[in-house]
Amino acid sequence: TAGGSGGAVQLRTEARTLKSLGDEKAAGGEASPLDVAWCYVAGSLRCAQAAFLLERQQAAADAQAMLLWGSELLRRSAAGSLERADEYLVAALAYKCASACAMRAFRLKQRDCARTIRLAREEIAALAPAAQGGGGAPEMSLSVSSAGRLEGLLNQLQLVCTMVEDHDKAQSMRRALVSEVSDEQRALLPRLDGASPVALSAQETLELLQALQKAVE
């Protein structure tokens, strides 16, 4: 809908503003790492909210792009700031949120990925006999459309790798810290021990990010 589209644009703008604010605070050196982290977490939440609206409009490519950006903000910016603030359990939750965003992004094009795999296998099967016939080194070439499909497939594979890496890091940090956390931080443990990012819906991903923002406030 037009309203939904406008809402997504507004949320994207807010995410950019928050990311820039976090960068400025980090560069200035006067703000605490926790304040910097809040900007990045809030920005990533706006990304996920925009993606949620875009997904409802069936704009999968745009929704995926927003989720990827949110995942990057969490992984490369928010988690590091939280670790510098010695908020390691909250940083673990940030990695879990990054993992959830990456998996949600993958799911948006999961069917396309399966179709691409099938087409790639068919093309490889067709090229292999031609490459083996005749003398000299085998020569194989891909069409432009096939190369595009292959690039898309590799991008999807990268999403899965990213999701697994972030999930493993979150769980590793959680196991290392569970005996040292304060009573206040123990409220985060159910979030870290809850459903795998693979099983989270778009709404559950939003709720996880909202819990992270609350923990940073």
XYZ file of C-alpha atoms in Angstrom, residues 26-110:
85
model
C 31.984 6.901 18.024
C 34.315 9.245 16.115
C 33.946 12.025 18.693
C 35.184 9.798 21.490
C 33.140 11.542 24.183
C 30.012 9.381 24.150
C 30.016 6.121 26.067
C 30.165 2.883 24.058
C 26.699 2.064 25.402
C 25.269 5.297 23.971
C 26.903 4.509 20.638
C 25.518 0.981 20.703
C 22.007 2.297 21.334
C 22.112 4.287 18.093
C 23.129 1.228 16.091
C 20.585 -1.052 17.774
C 17.800 1.479 17.261
C 18.859 1.812 13.624
C 18.800 -1.942 13.112
C 15.320 -2.112 14.645
C 14.127 0.502 12.128
C 15.610 -1.642 9.354
C 13.690 -4.689 10.539
C 10.478 -2.690 10.906
C 10.866 -1.378 7.356
C 11.541 -4.903 6.118
C 8.406 -6.133 7.877
C 6.301 -3.548 6.012
C 7.999 -4.296 2.686
C 7.542 -8.023 3.171
C 3.804 -7.499 3.630
C 3.811 -5.626 0.312
C 5.608 -8.610 -1.297
C 8.639 -6.418 -2.043
C 11.036 -9.233 -1.183
C 14.185 -7.700 -2.694
C 13.765 -4.405 -0.830
C 12.865 -6.206 2.403
C 15.939 -8.413 2.067
C 18.178 -5.384 1.547
C 16.865 -3.757 4.730
C 17.376 -6.937 6.747
C 20.931 -7.279 5.451
C 21.713 -3.715 6.435
C 20.217 -4.253 9.882
C 22.242 -7.427 10.309
C 25.431 -5.583 9.348
C 24.684 -2.770 11.828
C 24.295 -5.303 14.611
C 27.314 -7.412 13.726
C 29.853 -4.766 12.765
C 28.779 -1.820 14.901
C 26.411 -2.567 17.778
C 28.047 -5.757 19.049
C 31.517 -4.206 19.058
C 30.308 -1.137 20.957
C 28.593 -3.367 23.517
C 31.758 -5.391 24.014
C 33.724 -2.163 24.557
C 31.131 -1.265 27.197
C 31.772 -4.668 28.861
C 28.143 -5.597 28.153
C 29.079 -9.011 26.818
C 25.760 -10.731 27.410
C 23.924 -7.934 25.606
C 26.511 -8.222 22.818
C 25.668 -11.925 22.588
C 22.019 -10.957 22.115
C 23.082 -8.518 19.387
C 24.809 -11.361 17.540
C 21.672 -13.489 17.875
C 19.600 -10.638 16.438
C 22.074 -10.301 13.558
C 21.710 -14.017 12.951
C 17.904 -13.738 12.968
C 17.966 -10.872 10.457
C 20.285 -12.794 8.119
C 18.083 -15.887 8.268
C 14.946 -13.843 7.651
C 16.653 -12.296 4.626
C 17.471 -15.776 3.315
C 13.912 -16.978 3.820
C 12.531 -14.134 1.704
C 14.202 -15.667 -1.359
C 14.368 -19.294 -0.303
